[in-house]
Each structure stands twice: as C-alpha cells, then as structure tokens.
PDB file of C-alpha atoms in Angstrom:
ATOM      1  CA  MET A   1     -49.133  26.048 -56.794  1.00 43.00           C
ATOM      2  CA  ARG A   2     -49.405  24.190 -60.086  1.00 41.00           C
ATOM      3  CA  ASN A   3     -49.247  27.464 -62.027  1.00 39.00           C
ATOM      4  CA  LEU A   4     -46.141  28.436 -60.079  1.00 35.00           C
ATOM      5  CA  LYS A   5     -44.402  25.210 -61.158  1.00 37.00           C
ATOM      6  CA  TRP A   6     -45.299  25.846 -64.798  1.00 32.00           C
ATOM      7  CA  MET A   7     -44.067  29.421 -64.574  1.00 35.00           C
ATOM      8  CA  ALA A   8     -40.795  28.249 -63.067  1.00 33.00           C
ATOM      9  CA  LEU A   9     -40.425  25.666 -65.815  1.00 31.00           C
ATOM     10  CA  VAL A  10     -41.090  28.281 -68.501  1.00 31.00           C
ATOM     11  CA  VAL A  11     -38.528  30.642 -66.944  1.00 34.00           C
ATOM     12  CA  VAL A  12     -35.877  27.907 -66.814  1.00 34.00           C
ATOM     13  CA  PHE A  13     -36.636  26.820 -70.381  1.00 34.00           C
ATOM     14  CA  SER A  14     -36.492  30.431 -71.588  1.00 35.00           C
ATOM     15  CA  ALA A  15     -33.187  30.999 -69.835  1.00 37.00           C
ATOM     16  CA  CYS A  16     -31.728  27.911 -71.514  1.00 41.00           C
ATOM     17  CA  GLN A  17     -33.029  29.043 -74.901  1.00 40.00           C
ATOM     18  CA  ALA A  18     -31.625  32.534 -74.417  1.00 38.00           C
ATOM     19  CA  GLN A  19     -28.215  31.202 -73.419  1.00 47.00           C
ATOM     20  CA  GLU A  20     -27.764  29.119 -76.572  1.00 57.00           C
ATOM     21  CA  PRO A  21     -27.837  32.030 -79.072  1.00 59.00           C
ATOM     22  CA  ASP A  22     -25.561  34.077 -76.785  1.00 83.00           C
ATOM     23  CA  LEU A  23     -23.006  31.262 -76.662  1.00 80.00           C
ATOM     24  CA  ASN A  24     -23.247  30.709 -80.395  1.00 77.00           C
ATOM     25  CA  SER A  25     -22.822  34.423 -81.142  1.00 80.00           C
ATOM     26  CA  SER A  26     -19.825  34.498 -78.777  1.00 81.00           C
ATOM     27  CA  ILE A  27     -18.327  31.583 -80.677  1.00 83.00           C
ATOM     28  CA  VAL A  28     -18.800  33.360 -84.005  1.00 77.00           C
ATOM     29  CA  LYS A  29     -17.135  36.511 -82.613  1.00 82.00           C
ATOM     30  CA  MET A  30     -14.178  34.542 -81.223  1.00 80.00           C
ATOM     31  CA  GLU A  31     -13.779  32.618 -84.506  1.00 79.00           C
ATOM     32  CA  THR A  32     -13.624  35.929 -86.356  1.00 76.00           C
ATOM     33  CA  GLU A  33     -11.106  37.303 -83.861  1.00 78.00           C
ATOM     34  CA  ILE A  34      -8.808  34.271 -83.908  1.00 76.00           C
ATOM     35  CA  LYS A  35      -8.628  34.363 -87.716  1.00 81.00           C
ATOM     36  CA  LYS A  36      -7.218  37.907 -87.566  1.00 81.00           C
ATOM     37  CA  HIS A  37      -3.970  36.687 -86.019  1.00 73.00           C
ATOM     38  CA  ALA A  38      -1.105  35.174 -88.014  1.00 76.00           C
ATOM     39  CA  GLU A  39      -0.213  32.991 -85.040  1.00 80.00           C
ATOM     40  CA  MET A  40      -2.606  31.379 -82.607  1.00 77.00           C
ATOM     41  CA  ASP A  41      -3.602  33.668 -79.778  1.00 77.00           C
ATOM     42  CA  THR A  42      -3.681  31.227 -76.860  1.00 87.00           C
ATOM     43  CA  ALA A  43      -6.046  33.360 -74.783  1.00 89.00           C
ATOM     44  CA  ILE A  44      -8.623  33.431 -77.566  1.00 89.00           C
ATOM     45  CA  ALA A  45      -7.963  29.766 -78.351  1.00 90.00           C
ATOM     46  CA  ASN A  46      -8.605  28.812 -74.727  1.00 93.00           C
ATOM     47  CA  ASP A  47     -11.830  30.820 -74.629  1.00 91.00           C
ATOM     48  CA  LEU A  48     -12.975  29.495 -77.984  1.00 92.00           C
ATOM     49  CA  THR A  49     -12.321  25.838 -77.156  1.00 95.00           C
ATOM     50  CA  ALA A  50     -14.099  26.286 -73.823  1.00 94.00           C
ATOM     51  CA  ALA A  51     -17.077  27.797 -75.652  1.00 94.00           C
ATOM     52  CA  TYR A  52     -17.101  24.976 -78.213  1.00 94.00           C
ATOM     53  CA  MET A  53     -17.027  22.368 -75.452  1.00 97.00           C
ATOM     54  CA  ALA A  54     -19.716  24.164 -73.416  1.00 95.00           C
ATOM     55  CA  TYR A  55     -22.000  24.431 -76.440  1.00 95.00           C
ATOM     56  CA  ALA A  56     -21.609  20.731 -77.270  1.00 96.00           C
ATOM     57  CA  LYS A  57     -22.245  19.769 -73.643  1.00 96.00           C
ATOM     58  CA  ALA A  58     -25.333  21.965 -73.381  1.00 95.00           C
ATOM     59  CA  ASN A  59     -26.673  20.966 -76.803  1.00 94.00           C
ATOM     60  CA  PRO A  60     -25.549  17.389 -77.511  1.00 96.00           C
ATOM     61  CA  GLN A  61     -28.351  16.772 -80.030  1.00 96.00           C
ATOM     62  CA  ASP A  62     -27.682  19.962 -81.985  1.00 94.00           C
ATOM     63  CA  SER A  63     -26.104  19.467 -85.408  1.00 94.00           C
ATOM     64  CA  LEU A  64     -23.382  21.949 -84.443  1.00 94.00           C
ATOM     65  CA  ALA A  65     -22.228  19.872 -81.462  1.00 96.00           C
ATOM     66  CA  PRO A  66     -19.932  17.464 -83.381  1.00 97.00           C
ATOM     67  CA  VAL A  67     -18.735  20.323 -85.589  1.00 96.00           C
ATOM     68  CA  TYR A  68     -17.776  22.417 -82.572  1.00 96.00           C
ATOM     69  CA  LEU A  69     -16.125  19.429 -80.903  1.00 98.00           C
ATOM     70  CA  SER A  70     -14.076  18.834 -84.044  1.00 97.00           C
ATOM     71  CA  ARG A  71     -13.035  22.481 -84.160  1.00 96.00           C
ATOM     72  CA  ALA A  72     -12.047  22.347 -80.493  1.00 97.00           C
ATOM     73  CA  ALA A  73      -9.950  19.228 -81.105  1.00 97.00           C
ATOM     74  CA  ASP A  74      -8.294  20.851 -84.120  1.00 96.00           C
ATOM     75  CA  ILE A  75      -7.261  23.794 -81.948  1.00 95.00           C
ATOM     76  CA  TYR A  76      -6.163  21.627 -79.013  1.00 97.00           C
ATOM     77  CA  LYS A  77      -3.803  19.637 -81.253  1.00 96.00           C
ATOM     78  CA  GLU A  78      -1.913  22.844 -81.993  1.00 94.00           C
ATOM     79  CA  MET A  79      -1.634  24.010 -78.378  1.00 94.00           C
ATOM     80  CA  ASP A  80       1.249  23.161 -76.087  1.00 92.00           C
ATOM     81  CA  GLY A  81       0.080  20.915 -73.280  1.00 93.00           C
ATOM     82  CA  LYS A  82      -3.302  20.217 -74.890  1.00 96.00           C
ATOM     83  CA  VAL A  83      -2.373  17.670 -77.553  1.00 96.00           C
ATOM     84  CA  LEU A  84      -3.741  14.695 -75.605  1.00 97.00           C
ATOM     85  CA  LYS A  85      -6.913  16.689 -74.983  1.00 97.00           C
ATOM     86  CA  SER A  86      -7.374  16.762 -78.759  1.00 97.00           C
ATOM     87  CA  VAL A  87      -7.255  12.956 -78.840  1.00 98.00           C
ATOM     88  CA  ASN A  88      -9.889  12.823 -76.099  1.00 98.00           C
ATOM     89  CA  VAL A  89     -12.182  15.225 -77.949  1.00 98.00           C
ATOM     90  CA  TYR A  90     -11.760  13.409 -81.281  1.00 98.00           C
ATOM     91  CA  ASN A  91     -12.589  10.194 -79.433  1.00 98.00           C
ATOM     92  CA  LYS A  92     -15.691  11.833 -77.940  1.00 98.00           C
ATOM     93  CA  ILE A  93     -16.900  12.513 -81.485  1.00 98.00           C
ATOM     94  CA  VAL A  94     -16.258   8.892 -82.481  1.00 97.00           C
ATOM     95  CA  VAL A  95     -18.161   7.547 -79.480  1.00 97.00           C
ATOM     96  CA  GLU A  96     -21.038  10.024 -79.242  1.00 97.00           C
ATOM     97  CA  TYR A  97     -21.538  10.795 -82.935  1.00 97.00           C
ATOM     98  CA  LYS A  98     -20.453   7.526 -84.572  1.00 95.00           C
ATOM     99  CA  ASP A  99     -22.798   8.016 -87.543  1.00 94.00           C
ATOM    100  CA  HIS A 100     -21.756  11.612 -88.190  1.00 96.00           C
ATOM    101  CA  PRO A 101     -19.352  12.229 -91.112  1.00 94.00           C
ATOM    102  CA  LEU A 102     -16.863  13.786 -88.682  1.00 97.00           C
ATOM    103  CA  ALA A 103     -16.480  10.447 -86.858  1.00 98.00           C
ATOM    104  CA  ALA A 104     -14.327   9.049 -89.680  1.00 97.00           C
ATOM    105  CA  ARG A 105     -12.203  12.194 -89.804  1.00 98.00           C
ATOM    106  CA  SER A 106     -11.818  12.027 -86.026  1.00 98.00           C
ATOM    107  CA  VAL A 107     -10.412   8.487 -86.132  1.00 98.00           C
ATOM    108  CA  PHE A 108      -8.006   9.601 -88.851  1.00 98.00           C
ATOM    109  CA  MET A 109      -7.007  12.677 -86.830  1.00 98.00           C
ATOM    110  CA  ILE A 110      -6.301  10.555 -83.752  1.00 98.00           C
ATOM    111  CA  GLY A 111      -3.754   8.680 -85.850  1.00 97.00           C
ATOM    112  CA  TYR A 112      -2.353  11.952 -87.143  1.00 97.00           C
ATOM    113  CA  VAL A 113      -1.977  13.406 -83.647  1.00 98.00           C
ATOM    114  CA  PHE A 114      -0.200  10.302 -82.364  1.00 97.00           C
ATOM    115  CA  ASP A 115       2.009  10.297 -85.456  1.00 95.00           C
ATOM    116  CA  GLU A 116       2.910  13.938 -86.003  1.00 95.00           C
ATOM    117  CA  LYS A 117       2.401  15.583 -82.614  1.00 96.00           C
ATOM    118  CA  LEU A 118       3.261  12.833 -80.123  1.00 95.00           C
ATOM    119  CA  HIS A 119       5.634  10.798 -82.326  1.00 93.00           C
ATOM    120  CA  ASP A 120       4.037   7.569 -81.152  1.00 95.00           C
ATOM    121  CA  LYS A 121       4.222   5.432 -84.304  1.00 93.00           C
ATOM    122  CA  ASP A 122       2.656   2.365 -82.654  1.00 94.00           C
ATOM    123  CA  ARG A 123      -0.501   4.183 -81.577  1.00 96.00           C
ATOM    124  CA  ALA A 124      -0.596   6.036 -84.883  1.00 96.00           C
ATOM    125  CA  ALA A 125      -0.437   2.742 -86.776  1.00 96.00           C
ATOM    126  CA  LYS A 126      -3.235   1.282 -84.639  1.00 97.00           C
ATOM    127  CA  SER A 127      -5.399   4.347 -85.275  1.00 97.00           C
ATOM    128  CA  TYR A 128      -4.759   4.321 -89.020  1.00 97.00           C
ATOM    129  CA  GLN A 129      -5.506   0.591 -89.147  1.00 97.00           C
ATOM    130  CA  HIS A 130      -8.710   1.105 -87.155  1.00 97.00           C
ATOM    131  CA  PHE A 131      -9.667   3.853 -89.587  1.00 97.00           C
ATOM    132  CA  LEU A 132      -9.089   1.554 -92.574  1.00 97.00           C
ATOM    133  CA  ASP A 133     -11.004  -1.306 -90.940  1.00 97.00           C
ATOM    134  CA  THR A 134     -13.939   0.930 -90.038  1.00 96.00           C
ATOM    135  CA  TYR A 135     -14.034   3.314 -93.002  1.00 97.00           C
ATOM    136  CA  PRO A 136     -12.370   1.508 -95.944  1.00 96.00           C
ATOM    137  CA  ASN A 137     -14.169   3.600 -98.575  1.00 96.00           C
ATOM    138  CA  ASN A 138     -13.690   6.993 -96.949  1.00 96.00           C
ATOM    139  CA  GLU A 139     -11.982   9.717 -98.963  1.00 97.00           C
ATOM    140  CA  LEU A 140      -9.106   9.659 -96.435  1.00 96.00           C
ATOM    141  CA  ALA A 141      -8.479   5.901 -96.885  1.00 95.00           C
ATOM    142  CA  GLY A 142      -5.634   6.427 -99.371  1.00 94.00           C
ATOM    143  CA  ASP A 143      -3.904   8.839 -97.016  1.00 95.00           C
ATOM    144  CA  ALA A 144      -4.458   6.459 -94.110  1.00 95.00           C
ATOM    145  CA  LYS A 145      -2.858   3.580 -96.073  1.00 94.00           C
ATOM    146  CA  SER A 146       0.188   5.685 -96.894  1.00 91.00           C
ATOM    147  CA  LEU A 147       0.551   6.991 -93.360  1.00 93.00           C
ATOM    148  CA  LEU A 148       0.064   3.495 -91.939  1.00 93.00           C
ATOM    149  CA  ALA A 149       2.889   2.188 -94.128  1.00 90.00           C
ATOM    150  CA  ILE A 150       5.154   5.009 -92.970  1.00 88.00           C
ATOM    151  CA  ALA A 151       4.187   4.534 -89.313  1.00 89.00           C
ATOM    152  CA  GLN A 152       4.920   0.819 -89.542  1.00 88.00           C
ATOM    153  CA  ASP A 153       8.240   1.352 -91.285  1.00 80.00           C
ATOM    154  CA  THR A 154      11.065   0.942 -88.802  1.00 72.00           C
ATOM    155  CA  LEU A 155      13.662   2.647 -90.997  1.00 70.00           C
ATOM    156  CA  THR A 156      15.290   5.858 -89.872  1.00 74.00           C
ATOM    157  CA  ASP A 157      14.588   8.985 -91.900  1.00 75.00           C
ATOM    158  CA  GLU A 158      17.945   8.669 -93.656  1.00 84.00           C
ATOM    159  CA  GLU A 159      17.317   5.000 -94.479  1.00 80.00           C
ATOM    160  CA  LEU A 160      13.845   5.853 -95.734  1.00 73.00           C
ATOM    161  CA  VAL A 161      15.176   8.572 -98.063  1.00 83.00           C
ATOM    162  CA  ALA A 162      17.827   6.181 -99.361  1.00 85.00           C
ATOM    163  CA  LYS A 163      15.123   3.552 -99.978  1.00 81.00           C
ATOM    164  CA  TRP A 164      13.000   6.056-101.900  1.00 80.00           C
ATOM    165  CA  MET A 165      16.004   7.165-103.949  1.00 87.00           C
ATOM    166  CA  LYS A 166      16.804   3.560-104.804  1.00 86.00           C
ATOM    167  CA  GLU A 167      13.177   2.917-105.801  1.00 84.00           C
ATOM    168  CA  ALA A 168      13.184   6.046-107.970  1.00 85.00           C
ATOM    169  CA  GLU A 169      16.425   4.930-109.668  1.00 86.00           C
ATOM    170  CA  SER A 170      15.034   1.450-110.338  1.00 82.00           C
ATOM    171  CA  LYS A 171      11.912   2.977-111.900  1.00 78.00           C
ATOM    172  CA  LYS A 172      14.131   5.142-114.083  1.00 74.00           C
ATOM    173  CA  ASP A 173      16.106   2.068-115.189  1.00 67.00           C
ATOM    174  CA  THR A 174      12.954   0.128-116.115  1.00 65.00           C
ATOM    175  CA  ASN A 175      11.465   3.141-117.886  1.00 62.00           C
ATOM    176  CA  PRO A 176      14.336   4.929-119.644  1.00 59.00           C
ATOM    177  CA  LYS A 177      12.118   7.521-121.359  1.00 60.00           C
ATOM    178  CA  GLY A 178      10.637   8.597-118.008  1.00 53.00           C
ATOM    179  CA  GLU A 179       7.131   7.599-119.033  1.00 56.00           C
TER     180      GLU A 179
END
C-alpha cells in the first residue's frame, strides 16, 4: 500500500513537471505568432494571456511568473473590455512580487492605465504619487513626476497648450539668443 502511494505521488509529480514545459512551449509559440500580425489578433491574445495567467498560477515561485503576469497585463491594457483586468494583474504583481523589479513598473503602469486608457486623472494621480513615494529613485520617477503634474492639472487641453506657449515665449524673452 505504501509503495502504491509513492507511485501515485511520483505520477502526479511527473504529470505536473511535464505540463510546465508544454505550457511554456505553447507560450513561446503564441508569442511568435502574435508578433507576426500588424494589429493584435484578439483570439491569439486571449489564448496567450490565459496561458500566461495559468503558468503564473501553476508556478508562482518560478522567475517567469511575474514576467508572464506583466506581459499579460500589457496585452490586457490594449484589449477592449479588458483594461481593468490589466490593473488587477499589475496589482497582483505589486502584491505577490513586491521585491521584483517589475513591481515598480507595475505601479507606474497602473497610473498609466488610469490616465491614458480610462481617463481617470484622480486615480492616475494617486498611482503616480504612490509610485514616487514607494520608488523615488526608480528610472521611471522622472516620467512619473511629469505625468503626475499633468494628471493634477485641471486645465483643459487648449488651456494647457496656451500655458506651454506662454512659458516658451517667456523663456525666449529671457534668453534672446535661444541658449
């Protein structure tokens, strides 16, 4: 009986091990296929994001898990009806892989998605501020500061362009040689 339990355990373990390379090779094939198209093929994108999510769920300790989650979120943000799903997946990276380099990018991308995809300037500003508070020395900090300032600006696009034009003119006046 004891040998039967060990054999069953070995079979289950082997099946799990065999499934991982198959899923990973499927992901590689789908990534190659999706890159062939000028525009996103939603059928491939759906299959690929599902594979990314399945791999990360089955292998949460694997170094590819946060990478695949990030790739899934990047695809979701470009798909109609899946934009909020991208925020959820980026957040999953932040929570489950807080020490991974992709955690900082994920916080930044949450701000970006709220800003550019959902046009929610308040949430974007909160995300950018959280990014700056948490990762002040990250390579994206300069971008986050600029985007935070824009997200917090209550001017319309026309008023913003006029403001920039006025600032450019005043710089020209104080520096007549254009230096």
